[in-house]
Short mmCIF file of C-alpha atoms in Angstrom, two decimals:
data_model
loop_
_atom_site.label_atom_id
_atom_site.label_comp_id
_atom_site.label_asym_id
_atom_site.label_seq_id
_atom_site.Cartn_x
_atom_site.Cartn_y
_atom_site.Cartn_z
CA MET A 1 0.00 0.00 0.00
CA SER A 2 1.47 3.30 -1.06
CA GLN A 3 0.86 5.19 2.16
CA GLN A 4 3.04 2.79 4.15
CA LYS A 5 6.08 4.76 2.97
CA ASP A 6 4.84 7.70 5.01
CA GLY A 7 5.74 8.07 8.67
CA TRP A 8 6.77 10.32 11.52
CA GLY A 9 10.25 11.76 11.68
CA SER A 10 10.49 11.63 15.49
CA ARG A 11 8.53 10.77 18.61
CA LEU A 12 8.39 14.47 19.47
CA GLY A 13 6.82 15.03 16.06
CA VAL A 14 3.95 12.61 16.59
CA ILE A 15 3.35 13.93 20.13
CA LEU A 16 3.16 17.53 18.87
CA ALA A 17 0.95 16.48 15.95
CA VAL A 18 -1.52 14.67 18.24
CA ALA A 19 -1.40 17.55 20.73
CA GLY A 20 -1.94 19.94 17.82
CA SER A 21 -5.01 18.00 16.71
CA ALA A 22 -6.42 18.32 20.24
CA VAL A 23 -5.41 21.95 20.88
CA GLY A 24 -7.97 23.98 19.01
CA LEU A 25 -10.70 26.56 19.47
CA GLY A 26 -12.32 24.44 22.17
CA ASN A 27 -9.32 24.97 24.46
CA PHE A 28 -9.41 28.74 24.30
CA LEU A 29 -13.13 29.41 23.87
CA ARG A 30 -15.31 26.40 24.76
CA PHE A 31 -13.53 25.41 27.98
CA PRO A 32 -13.74 28.84 29.70
CA GLY A 33 -17.46 29.07 28.93
CA GLN A 34 -18.13 25.55 30.23
CA ALA A 35 -16.16 26.21 33.42
CA ALA A 36 -17.92 29.51 34.09
CA ALA A 37 -21.40 28.09 33.49
CA ASN A 38 -20.88 25.02 35.66
CA GLY A 39 -19.62 26.26 38.98
CA GLY A 40 -16.13 27.58 38.23
CA GLY A 41 -13.78 25.69 40.52
CA ALA A 42 -16.45 23.04 41.15
CA PHE A 43 -16.39 22.23 37.44
CA MET A 44 -12.69 21.44 37.68
CA ILE A 45 -13.34 18.51 40.04
CA PRO A 46 -15.44 16.43 37.59
CA TYR A 47 -13.29 17.80 34.78
CA PHE A 48 -10.09 16.28 36.16
CA CYS A 49 -11.95 13.10 37.17
CA ALA A 50 -13.10 12.74 33.56
CA LEU A 51 -9.57 13.40 32.35
CA LEU A 52 -8.01 10.76 34.60
CA PHE A 53 -10.67 8.05 34.36
CA LEU A 54 -12.03 8.52 30.82
CA GLY A 55 -9.96 10.78 28.58
CA ILE A 56 -6.47 9.44 29.26
CA PRO A 57 -7.43 5.72 29.43
CA ILE A 58 -9.52 5.80 26.25
CA GLY A 59 -6.76 7.81 24.61
CA TRP A 60 -4.27 5.08 25.54
CA ALA A 61 -6.62 2.52 24.00
CA GLU A 62 -6.73 4.52 20.74
CA TRP A 63 -2.94 4.92 20.64
CA THR A 64 -2.54 1.19 21.20
CA MET A 65 -5.13 0.16 18.61
CA GLY A 66 -3.61 2.49 16.06
CA ARG A 67 -0.07 1.23 16.52
CA TYR A 68 -1.24 -2.42 16.45
CA GLY A 69 -3.20 -1.81 13.25
CA GLY A 70 -0.16 -0.16 11.70
CA ARG A 71 1.91 -3.24 12.51
CA LYS A 72 -0.59 -5.23 10.42
CA GLY A 73 -0.25 -2.82 7.51
CA PHE A 74 -3.33 -0.65 8.08
CA HIS A 75 -3.67 3.08 8.70
CA SER A 76 -7.41 3.83 8.46
CA ALA A 77 -10.08 3.58 11.17
CA PRO A 78 -12.28 1.10 9.24
CA ALA A 79 -9.40 -1.32 8.63
CA ILE A 80 -7.96 -1.02 12.15
CA MET A 81 -11.36 -1.33 13.83
CA GLY A 82 -11.97 -4.47 11.75
CA VAL A 83 -8.71 -5.95 13.04
CA ILE A 84 -9.34 -5.00 16.69
CA GLY A 85 -13.04 -5.93 16.57
CA LYS A 86 -12.29 -9.13 14.64
CA GLY A 87 -14.83 -8.79 11.89
CA PRO A 88 -16.81 -6.71 9.42
CA LEU A 89 -19.19 -5.22 12.03
CA PHE A 90 -16.46 -3.13 13.61
CA ARG A 91 -14.88 -2.49 10.22
CA TYR A 92 -18.03 -0.69 9.07
CA VAL A 93 -18.46 1.01 12.46
CA GLY A 94 -14.94 2.30 11.84
CA VAL A 95 -16.35 4.32 8.94
CA ILE A 96 -17.45 6.79 11.62
CA GLY A 97 -13.74 7.40 12.30
CA VAL A 98 -13.42 8.82 8.77
CA LEU A 99 -16.85 10.46 8.64
CA ILE A 100 -16.30 12.58 11.76
CA PRO A 101 -13.05 14.34 10.80
CA LEU A 102 -14.16 14.80 7.18
CA CYS A 103 -17.58 16.29 7.94
CA VAL A 104 -16.30 18.40 10.81
CA TYR A 105 -13.66 19.75 8.43
CA PHE A 106 -16.44 21.05 6.15
CA TYR A 107 -17.32 23.78 8.65
CA TYR A 108 -14.19 23.90 10.81
CA VAL A 109 -12.09 25.32 7.97
CA PHE A 110 -14.71 28.08 7.63
CA ILE A 111 -14.39 28.91 11.33
CA GLU A 112 -10.63 28.77 10.93
CA SER A 113 -10.87 31.44 8.26
CA TRP A 114 -12.71 33.72 10.71
CA CYS A 115 -9.64 33.60 12.97
CA LEU A 116 -7.34 34.50 10.09
CA GLY A 117 -9.71 37.28 9.05
CA TYR A 118 -9.91 38.73 12.56
CA PHE A 119 -6.12 38.57 12.84
CA VAL A 120 -5.79 40.67 9.68
CA LYS A 121 -8.53 43.07 10.82
CA TYR A 122 -6.85 43.68 14.18
CA LEU A 123 -3.48 44.00 12.50
CA THR A 124 -4.92 46.78 10.34
CA GLY A 125 -6.99 48.71 12.89
CA GLY A 126 -9.61 46.50 14.54
CA ILE A 127 -13.25 45.64 13.80
CA GLY A 128 -14.87 48.97 14.62
CA VAL A 129 -15.71 48.62 18.33
CA ASP A 130 -15.79 52.14 19.84
CA PRO A 131 -14.19 52.06 23.33
CA ALA A 132 -15.90 55.34 24.22
CA ALA A 133 -19.39 53.98 23.59
CA PRO A 134 -21.53 52.40 26.33
CA MET A 135 -20.67 48.77 27.02
CA ASN A 136 -23.95 47.52 25.55
CA THR A 137 -23.27 49.45 22.36
CA GLN A 138 -19.77 47.98 22.11
CA ALA A 139 -21.15 44.47 22.54
CA GLN A 140 -23.68 45.16 19.78
CA GLN A 141 -20.97 46.54 17.48
CA ALA A 142 -18.89 43.38 17.99
CA SER A 143 -21.92 41.18 17.41
CA ASP A 144 -22.98 43.07 14.27
CA PHE A 145 -19.50 42.81 12.77
CA TRP A 146 -19.28 39.08 13.48
CA ASN A 147 -22.74 38.31 12.07
CA GLY A 148 -22.01 40.35 8.97
CA PHE A 149 -18.56 38.85 8.54
CA ILE A 150 -19.84 35.24 8.56
CA GLY A 151 -23.17 35.91 6.82
CA THR A 152 -25.71 34.77 9.44
CA SER A 153 -28.47 37.01 8.05
CA LYS A 154 -29.47 34.60 5.27
CA ASP A 155 -28.27 31.70 3.15
CA GLY A 156 -26.00 32.85 0.36
CA ALA A 157 -25.19 36.13 2.13
CA LEU A 158 -21.45 35.63 1.68
CA PHE A 159 -21.89 35.61 -2.10
CA ASP A 160 -24.02 38.79 -2.29
CA GLY A 161 -21.05 41.15 -2.22
CA GLY A 162 -19.60 43.02 0.72
CA HIS A 163 -18.42 39.77 2.32
CA GLY A 164 -15.56 39.05 -0.05
CA GLY A 165 -13.00 39.23 2.72
CA VAL A 166 -14.06 36.04 4.47
CA LEU A 167 -14.11 34.14 1.17
CA VAL A 168 -10.53 35.19 0.48
CA PHE A 169 -9.49 34.07 3.96
CA TRP A 170 -11.30 30.77 3.39
CA LEU A 171 -9.43 30.20 0.12
CA VAL A 172 -6.09 30.90 1.80
CA THR A 173 -6.93 28.61 4.70
CA MET A 174 -8.12 25.78 2.46
CA ALA A 175 -5.00 26.03 0.28
CA LEU A 176 -2.70 25.89 3.33
CA ASN A 177 -4.48 22.81 4.68
CA VAL A 178 -4.33 20.92 1.40
CA TRP A 179 -0.67 21.84 0.85
CA PHE A 180 0.56 20.66 4.25
CA VAL A 181 -1.44 17.42 4.10
CA PHE A 182 -0.20 16.69 0.58
CA ARG A 183 3.40 17.02 1.78
CA GLY A 184 2.82 14.09 4.12
CA LEU A 185 3.17 13.32 7.81
CA SER A 186 6.82 14.20 8.37
CA LYS A 187 7.41 16.95 5.78
CA GLY A 188 3.97 18.49 6.11
CA ILE A 189 1.98 17.99 9.32
CA GLU A 190 4.91 17.22 11.64
CA ASN A 191 7.10 20.09 10.44
CA PHE A 192 4.24 22.55 10.73
CA CYS A 193 3.26 21.39 14.23
CA LYS A 194 6.89 21.56 15.39
CA TRP A 195 6.80 25.26 14.55
CA ALA A 196 3.16 26.08 15.35
CA MET A 197 2.90 24.53 18.82
CA PRO A 198 5.89 26.42 20.32
CA ALA A 199 4.70 29.60 18.58
CA MET A 200 1.26 29.19 20.17
CA ALA A 201 2.86 28.69 23.58
CA VAL A 202 5.01 31.82 23.26
CA ILE A 203 2.05 33.95 22.14
CA ALA A 204 -0.18 32.51 24.88
CA ILE A 205 2.42 33.28 27.55
CA GLY A 206 2.72 36.85 26.26
CA VAL A 207 -1.04 37.41 26.24
CA LEU A 208 -1.38 35.72 29.65
CA ILE A 209 1.22 38.08 31.16
CA ARG A 210 -0.66 41.05 29.70
CA VAL A 211 -3.97 39.85 31.13
CA LEU A 212 -2.58 39.09 34.58
CA THR A 213 -1.07 42.59 34.80
CA LEU A 214 -4.28 44.42 33.84
CA PRO A 215 -5.49 47.00 36.37
CA ALA A 216 -8.90 46.71 38.00
CA ASN A 217 -11.99 48.08 36.27
CA GLU A 218 -12.16 51.79 37.24
CA LEU A 219 -15.97 51.81 37.43
CA HIS A 220 -16.16 48.45 39.17
CA PRO A 221 -13.03 47.98 41.33
CA ASP A 222 -14.21 44.53 42.44
CA GLN A 223 -13.78 43.37 38.83
CA ASN A 224 -10.04 42.68 38.86
CA VAL A 225 -7.61 39.91 38.01
CA GLU A 226 -7.86 38.34 41.47
CA SER A 227 -11.65 38.23 41.27
CA GLY A 228 -11.49 36.78 37.77
CA LEU A 229 -9.17 34.00 38.90
CA ALA A 230 -11.33 33.40 41.97
CA TYR A 231 -14.36 33.13 39.71
CA MET A 232 -12.59 30.37 37.78
CA TRP A 233 -11.04 28.44 40.66
CA ASN A 234 -13.22 28.96 43.76
CA PRO A 235 -15.72 26.10 43.75
CA ASP A 236 -19.48 26.38 44.04
CA PHE A 237 -19.94 22.96 45.61
CA THR A 238 -23.70 22.97 45.06
CA LYS A 239 -22.94 22.41 41.37
CA LEU A 240 -21.41 19.02 42.19
CA GLY A 241 -24.89 17.69 42.89
CA ASP A 242 -25.99 18.63 39.38
CA SER A 243 -25.53 15.78 36.89
CA GLN A 244 -25.23 18.35 34.10
CA THR A 245 -21.94 19.56 35.60
CA TRP A 246 -20.47 16.05 35.40
CA LEU A 247 -21.80 15.47 31.88
CA ALA A 248 -20.48 18.84 30.72
CA ALA A 249 -17.04 18.08 32.19
CA ALA A 250 -16.81 14.70 30.47
CA GLY A 251 -18.06 16.22 27.22
CA GLN A 252 -15.37 18.89 27.36
CA ILE A 253 -12.66 16.26 27.90
CA PHE A 254 -13.83 14.25 24.88
CA PHE A 255 -14.15 17.37 22.75
CA SER A 256 -10.74 18.65 23.81
CA LEU A 257 -8.58 15.52 23.64
CA SER A 258 -9.90 14.40 20.23
CA VAL A 259 -10.97 11.10 21.82
CA GLY A 260 -13.39 9.28 19.54
CA PHE A 261 -12.51 11.57 16.65
CA GLY A 262 -10.67 9.11 14.42
CA VAL A 263 -7.41 11.07 14.50
CA ILE A 264 -5.32 9.36 17.17
CA ILE A 265 -5.96 5.89 15.74
CA ASN A 266 -4.64 7.09 12.37
CA TYR A 267 -1.63 9.01 13.69
CA ALA A 268 -0.54 6.16 15.97
CA SER A 269 -0.70 3.64 13.12
CA TYR A 270 2.55 5.05 11.72
CA MET A 271 4.49 4.20 14.90
CA LYS A 272 6.77 1.19 15.30
CA LYS A 273 6.23 -1.72 17.68
CA LYS A 274 8.65 -0.35 20.27
CA ASP A 275 7.56 3.29 20.04
CA ASP A 276 6.20 4.31 23.45
CA VAL A 277 2.44 4.90 23.14
CA VAL A 278 1.89 5.20 26.91
CA LEU A 279 4.25 8.11 27.48
CA SER A 280 3.37 9.65 24.11
CA GLY A 281 -0.35 9.57 24.91
CA LEU A 282 0.20 11.02 28.38
CA THR A 283 2.49 13.77 27.06
CA ALA A 284 0.02 14.76 24.34
CA SER A 285 -2.79 14.92 26.92
CA ALA A 286 -0.66 16.99 29.31
CA THR A 287 0.24 19.42 26.52
CA ASN A 288 -3.43 19.81 25.68
CA GLU A 289 -4.28 20.51 29.33
CA LEU A 290 -1.56 23.16 29.54
CA PHE A 291 -3.15 25.02 26.64
CA GLU A 292 -6.71 24.48 27.85
CA VAL A 293 -6.49 25.17 31.58
CA GLY A 294 -3.21 27.04 31.84
CA PHE A 295 -3.73 29.34 28.87
CA GLY A 296 -7.37 29.20 27.71
CA GLY A 297 -8.96 29.47 31.14
CA MET A 298 -6.38 31.79 32.71
CA ILE A 299 -6.54 34.26 29.80
CA THR A 300 -10.18 34.32 28.76
CA ILE A 301 -12.03 34.28 32.08
CA PRO A 302 -10.02 36.98 33.97
CA ALA A 303 -9.92 39.27 30.91
CA ALA A 304 -13.66 39.04 30.31
CA PHE A 305 -14.42 39.33 34.02
CA ILE A 306 -12.41 42.54 34.48
CA PHE A 307 -14.23 44.48 31.76
CA MET A 308 -17.65 42.83 31.60
CA GLY A 309 -18.13 40.90 34.83
CA ALA A 310 -19.69 37.46 35.09
CA THR A 311 -22.35 38.33 32.50
CA GLY A 312 -19.62 38.66 29.90
CA ILE A 313 -18.78 34.98 30.35
CA ILE A 314 -21.87 32.98 31.29
CA GLY A 315 -24.17 31.98 28.46
CA GLN A 316 -22.01 33.41 25.70
CA GLY A 317 -21.23 30.07 24.07
CA THR A 318 -18.02 29.20 22.26
CA PHE A 319 -18.30 31.74 19.46
CA GLY A 320 -20.08 34.44 21.48
CA LEU A 321 -17.20 34.49 23.94
CA GLY A 322 -14.51 34.52 21.27
CA PHE A 323 -16.00 36.85 18.68
CA ASN A 324 -18.42 39.05 20.65
CA THR A 325 -17.11 39.35 24.22
CA LEU A 326 -13.33 39.38 23.69
CA PRO A 327 -13.37 42.10 21.00
CA VAL A 328 -15.06 44.36 23.56
CA VAL A 329 -12.33 43.42 26.05
CA PHE A 330 -9.61 44.25 23.50
CA ALA A 331 -11.26 47.62 22.83
CA GLN A 332 -10.86 48.50 26.52
CA MET A 333 -7.24 47.37 26.81
CA PRO A 334 -4.29 49.69 26.22
CA GLY A 335 -2.71 48.30 23.06
CA GLY A 336 -5.83 46.21 22.52
CA ASN A 337 -5.47 45.90 18.75
CA ALA A 338 -2.00 44.39 19.11
CA ILE A 339 -3.23 41.95 21.78
CA GLY A 340 -6.25 41.15 19.60
CA ALA A 341 -4.02 40.43 16.60
CA LEU A 342 -1.82 38.10 18.67
CA TRP A 343 -4.87 36.38 20.15
CA PHE A 344 -6.56 35.64 16.83
CA PHE A 345 -3.30 34.58 15.20
CA MET A 346 -2.87 32.11 18.05
CA LEU A 347 -6.44 30.88 17.48
CA PHE A 348 -5.66 30.47 13.78
CA LEU A 349 -2.59 28.36 14.55
CA ALA A 350 -4.63 26.28 17.00
CA ALA A 351 -7.36 25.80 14.40
CA ILE A 352 -5.05 24.82 11.55
CA THR A 353 -3.16 22.22 13.61
CA SER A 354 -6.58 20.69 14.29
CA SER A 355 -7.88 20.90 10.73
CA LEU A 356 -4.76 19.24 9.32
CA SER A 357 -5.53 16.26 11.53
CA MET A 358 -9.04 16.09 10.07
CA LEU A 359 -7.88 15.66 6.49
CA GLN A 360 -5.13 13.11 7.18
CA PRO A 361 -7.41 10.20 8.30
CA THR A 362 -9.55 10.58 5.17
CA LEU A 363 -6.52 10.78 2.92
CA ALA A 364 -5.01 7.65 4.48
CA PHE A 365 -8.32 5.84 4.05
CA ILE A 366 -8.58 6.76 0.36
CA GLU A 367 -5.00 5.64 -0.28
CA GLU A 368 -5.65 2.40 1.55
CA ALA A 369 -9.06 1.58 0.07
CA LEU A 370 -8.25 2.42 -3.55
CA GLY A 371 -4.50 1.78 -3.59
CA CYS A 372 -3.87 5.14 -5.24
CA SER A 373 -0.96 7.56 -4.88
CA ARG A 374 -0.91 10.35 -2.31
CA ARG A 375 -1.26 12.90 -5.11
CA LYS A 376 -4.46 11.32 -6.42
CA ALA A 377 -5.82 10.74 -2.92
CA THR A 378 -5.12 14.38 -2.01
CA ALA A 379 -6.95 15.58 -5.14
CA LEU A 380 -9.99 13.45 -4.28
CA VAL A 381 -10.07 14.43 -0.61
CA ALA A 382 -9.56 18.11 -1.47
CA SER A 383 -12.44 17.98 -3.97
CA VAL A 384 -14.82 16.52 -1.39
CA ALA A 385 -13.58 18.91 1.31
CA VAL A 386 -14.05 21.96 -0.92
CA ALA A 387 -17.53 20.84 -1.98
CA GLY A 388 -18.61 20.21 1.62
CA SER A 389 -17.12 23.47 2.81
CA LEU A 390 -18.82 25.43 0.01
CA TYR A 391 -22.10 23.96 1.23
CA CYS A 392 -21.38 25.42 4.67
CA LEU A 393 -20.34 28.75 3.12
CA TRP A 394 -23.66 28.99 1.28
CA PHE A 395 -26.01 27.86 4.07
CA THR A 396 -24.88 30.36 6.70
CA GLY A 397 -28.32 31.73 7.61
CA GLY A 398 -28.75 31.36 11.37
CA THR A 399 -25.76 28.95 11.30
CA VAL A 400 -28.27 26.10 10.74
CA GLY A 401 -26.35 24.45 7.89
CA TRP A 402 -23.07 23.79 9.62
CA GLY A 403 -24.62 23.84 13.10
CA THR A 404 -26.65 20.73 12.25
CA ILE A 405 -23.51 18.89 11.11
CA ASP A 406 -21.77 19.95 14.32
CA ASP A 407 -24.66 18.64 16.45
CA TRP A 408 -25.00 15.23 14.83
CA VAL A 409 -21.41 14.51 13.76
CA GLY A 410 -19.17 16.77 15.83
CA THR A 411 -21.03 16.13 19.10
CA PHE A 412 -23.11 12.93 19.10
CA LEU A 413 -21.10 10.61 16.85
CA ILE A 414 -17.86 11.30 18.73
CA VAL A 415 -19.30 9.61 21.82
CA VAL A 416 -20.73 6.78 19.69
CA LEU A 417 -17.33 6.06 18.11
CA ALA A 418 -15.57 6.24 21.48
CA PHE A 419 -18.04 3.65 22.83
CA PHE A 420 -17.41 1.19 20.01
CA GLN A 421 -13.66 1.73 20.23
CA VAL A 422 -13.51 0.96 23.95
CA VAL A 423 -15.78 -2.10 23.48
CA ALA A 424 -13.53 -3.36 20.67
CA PHE A 425 -10.42 -2.79 22.81
CA GLY A 426 -11.74 -4.13 26.12
CA TRP A 427 -13.99 -6.98 24.97
CA CYS A 428 -13.08 -8.07 21.43
CA PHE A 429 -9.31 -7.58 21.50
CA GLY A 430 -9.18 -8.20 25.25
CA VAL A 431 -8.19 -5.64 27.83
CA LYS A 432 -5.26 -7.68 29.19
CA ARG A 433 -3.93 -8.29 25.70
CA GLY A 434 -4.48 -4.63 24.92
CA LEU A 435 -2.50 -3.40 27.91
CA ASP A 436 0.28 -5.88 27.14
CA GLU A 437 0.40 -4.41 23.63
CA ALA A 438 0.47 -0.88 25.06
CA HIS A 439 3.43 -1.78 27.27
CA GLU A 440 5.58 -2.81 24.29
CA GLY A 441 8.47 -0.32 24.44
CA ALA A 442 6.77 1.71 27.20
CA GLN A 443 8.82 3.52 29.85
CA LEU A 444 5.71 3.80 32.04
CA ARG A 445 3.19 1.12 32.93
CA ILE A 446 -0.52 1.82 32.83
CA PRO A 447 -1.93 1.34 36.37
CA ALA A 448 -3.59 -2.05 36.82
CA PHE A 449 -6.95 -0.53 37.83
CA MET A 450 -7.23 0.98 34.36
CA SER A 451 -8.15 -2.46 33.02
CA PHE A 452 -11.35 -2.29 35.08
CA ILE A 453 -11.97 1.27 33.88
CA LEU A 454 -11.51 0.33 30.22
CA LYS A 455 -13.56 -2.86 30.36
CA TYR A 456 -16.47 -1.81 32.55
CA VAL A 457 -16.56 1.84 33.66
CA ALA A 458 -15.85 3.58 30.34
CA PRO A 459 -18.29 1.49 28.23
CA ALA A 460 -21.03 1.84 30.86
CA TYR A 461 -20.50 5.59 31.15
CA LEU A 462 -20.44 6.11 27.40
CA LEU A 463 -23.50 3.95 26.75
CA THR A 464 -25.44 5.77 29.47
CA SER A 465 -24.40 9.11 28.00
CA ILE A 466 -25.47 8.03 24.51
CA VAL A 467 -28.90 6.85 25.70
CA LEU A 468 -29.58 9.95 27.81
CA PHE A 469 -28.28 12.31 25.14
CA ALA A 470 -30.34 10.63 22.44
CA LYS A 471 -33.45 10.77 24.63
CA ASP A 472 -33.01 14.47 25.37
CA ASN A 473 -31.83 15.75 21.98
CA LEU A 474 -32.18 13.56 18.90
CA GLY A 475 -35.97 13.80 18.64
CA ALA A 476 -35.85 17.59 18.73
CA TRP A 477 -32.92 17.69 16.28
CA TRP A 478 -34.80 15.43 13.88
CA GLY A 479 -37.92 17.56 14.16
CA LYS A 480 -35.99 20.74 13.40
CA ALA A 481 -34.59 19.15 10.26
CA PHE A 482 -37.54 17.22 8.82
CA VAL A 483 -40.85 18.16 10.49
CA PRO A 484 -42.45 21.36 9.10
CA GLY A 485 -43.90 23.47 11.86
CA HIS A 486 -41.80 21.80 14.55
CA LYS A 487 -41.58 23.94 17.69
CA GLY A 488 -38.66 24.20 20.07
CA ALA A 489 -38.74 24.23 23.87
CA ASP A 490 -39.59 27.96 23.80
CA GLY A 491 -42.74 27.31 21.76
CA ASN A 492 -41.41 28.98 18.63
CA VAL A 493 -41.15 27.22 15.26
CA ASP A 494 -37.56 26.07 14.75
CA TYR A 495 -37.99 23.93 11.63
CA SER A 496 -35.56 24.63 8.82
CA PRO A 497 -35.20 22.48 5.70
CA VAL A 498 -31.50 23.39 5.68
CA GLY A 499 -31.03 21.07 8.64
CA GLY A 500 -32.46 18.28 6.52
CA TYR A 501 -30.14 19.16 3.66
CA SER A 502 -27.18 18.90 6.06
CA LEU A 503 -28.23 15.44 7.26
CA ILE A 504 -28.71 14.31 3.65
CA LEU A 505 -25.16 15.51 2.93
CA VAL A 506 -23.84 13.54 5.92
CA ALA A 507 -25.80 10.47 4.79
CA ALA A 508 -24.40 10.75 1.26
CA VAL A 509 -20.83 10.96 2.58
CA THR A 510 -21.51 7.96 4.82
CA VAL A 511 -22.75 5.88 1.89
CA GLY A 512 -19.67 6.79 -0.11
CA LEU A 513 -17.36 5.79 2.72
CA VAL A 514 -19.18 2.49 3.23
CA ILE A 515 -18.79 1.68 -0.47
CA LEU A 516 -15.09 2.52 -0.32
CA THR A 517 -14.72 0.32 2.75
CA LYS A 518 -16.27 -2.59 0.85
CA ILE A 519 -13.93 -1.98 -2.09
CA GLY A 520 -10.98 -1.73 0.28
CA ALA A 521 -11.89 -4.95 2.10
CA LYS A 522 -11.81 -6.86 -1.20
CA ARG A 523 -8.39 -5.37 -2.03
CA TRP A 524 -6.98 -6.13 1.41
CA LYS A 525 -8.24 -9.71 1.31
CA ALA A 526 -6.81 -10.23 -2.17
CA ALA A 527 -3.47 -8.88 -0.92
CA GLY A 528 -3.46 -11.50 1.84
CA LEU A 529 -3.84 -9.00 4.68
CA ASP A 530 -5.45 -10.07 7.96
CA LEU A 531 -8.71 -8.12 7.87
CA ASP A 532 -10.28 -9.73 10.92
CA GLY A 533 -7.34 -9.89 13.30
CA GLN A 534 -6.96 -13.67 13.25
CA ARG A 535 -3.16 -13.70 13.08
CA PRO A 536 -0.43 -11.96 15.07
CA PRO A 537 1.33 -9.08 13.30
CA ASP A 538 4.31 -9.78 11.10
CA ASP A 539 6.91 -7.53 12.69
CA GLY A 540 9.47 -7.64 9.97
CA PRO A 541 11.11 -4.44 8.75
CA ALA A 542 8.96 -1.54 9.90
CA THR A 543 7.15 0.60 7.35
CA GLY A 544 6.89 4.15 8.58
CA GLY A 545 7.10 5.02 12.25
CA ALA A 546 8.76 7.45 14.60
CA ARG A 547 12.44 6.99 14.00
#
């Protein structure tokens, strides 16, 4: 298979690439909002519990499955899941591991282009927020600019004229993504992440220092750095009795670490038998937490609290906090445009390290299923990615088009894939065998109690989450997409046919991937490869890996 020639140049490279896939907009924008809305310091208790007992263990399972699949000559989620799950059922479930990164990429690259656009705007004078205006007026100015910039007023707004800037930024962003992925793992993704991750850290440290040295709000002296940090870290213990706090914490861990996303299993498949997946997985997770808690939380929450108080944080949502609240904060800061430019450039770097990881699993799958060259696979993946992204660029009205894909694929299916992965690892492959495989070449040993977590606790937790989430959300989501006149919880009609179009798009992509998986399975069988994991790996000369 042609893609076997690809591989990582170093262990540091694969760690930074996996960390880069995890470090994204969710670290800097989603995490602070979740923490603020769920009890501040109290949220951190279930957050770290979820990290230790769900995120890291399931991440180790994905690293291990990926490396084992690579030893058998496979690099795509469908093929590797078929090996680990010992049959076609898990092979076709593995299609989700290609569907998620591909469909999320459709809209994520659009969001990525916002960050690049805002960086350029702040570099050249800002977005028009008047620091002398009342705070409510400033918030409205920031909101109006954002809504106009991304075309939320109606479908097709970006193509009406007056929005050309964001389309240019989208083209630049798309071209950069395709170029780095085409260059391969070592020359493209790894080299970029080796530069981008340290750059992000340096910028984040600089912005953090600026935030932590901000004076108190002159009109509200109680809104200062100390109060902002206290708001984040002092626990409201009553929130610990709310199941939503625990669910939100686990959801943030899954969203942040890229667990169940289909990326880790692909990246790890290029490692050698003796490459340390235990330490690599732990290091990647620790790097992600540094950016999420150490930088994202410590920058965003105190800065917003000083200038806008708690109301500037709670209920803003991921994009409201990043593109409505923070521009008002930057308008109040001395040198705010420079800080804003650094901030959005950092967000752009975080976004592009994530989006690169979304294209690579699909590209590897196409190479593997069709046996084509990387050039041809890149052309095919780029064509699908551009078409899907153009769909999201057209259906921007009310963010329904890409919001529906985010709900079904970028939220729900991640948990579904994580469930099937942990079942395949703990029950089909065998948790003892799996941990023995993980310990090949490992400098650290996974604690023995993790076998119980992986076999019983994680599957039970994920299955419960899936059932409860489906019960509470899927009916309403389906109604919004396909039932004319459907009303939301507020009693207002929330039906939009665009939601249905988005689900049809996802279904069409799914069918295409299933067909390719069937074609690939025939090729792999004809080549004498062990599709169903019935034989031990042939550990002859390694193909690819972290040298």
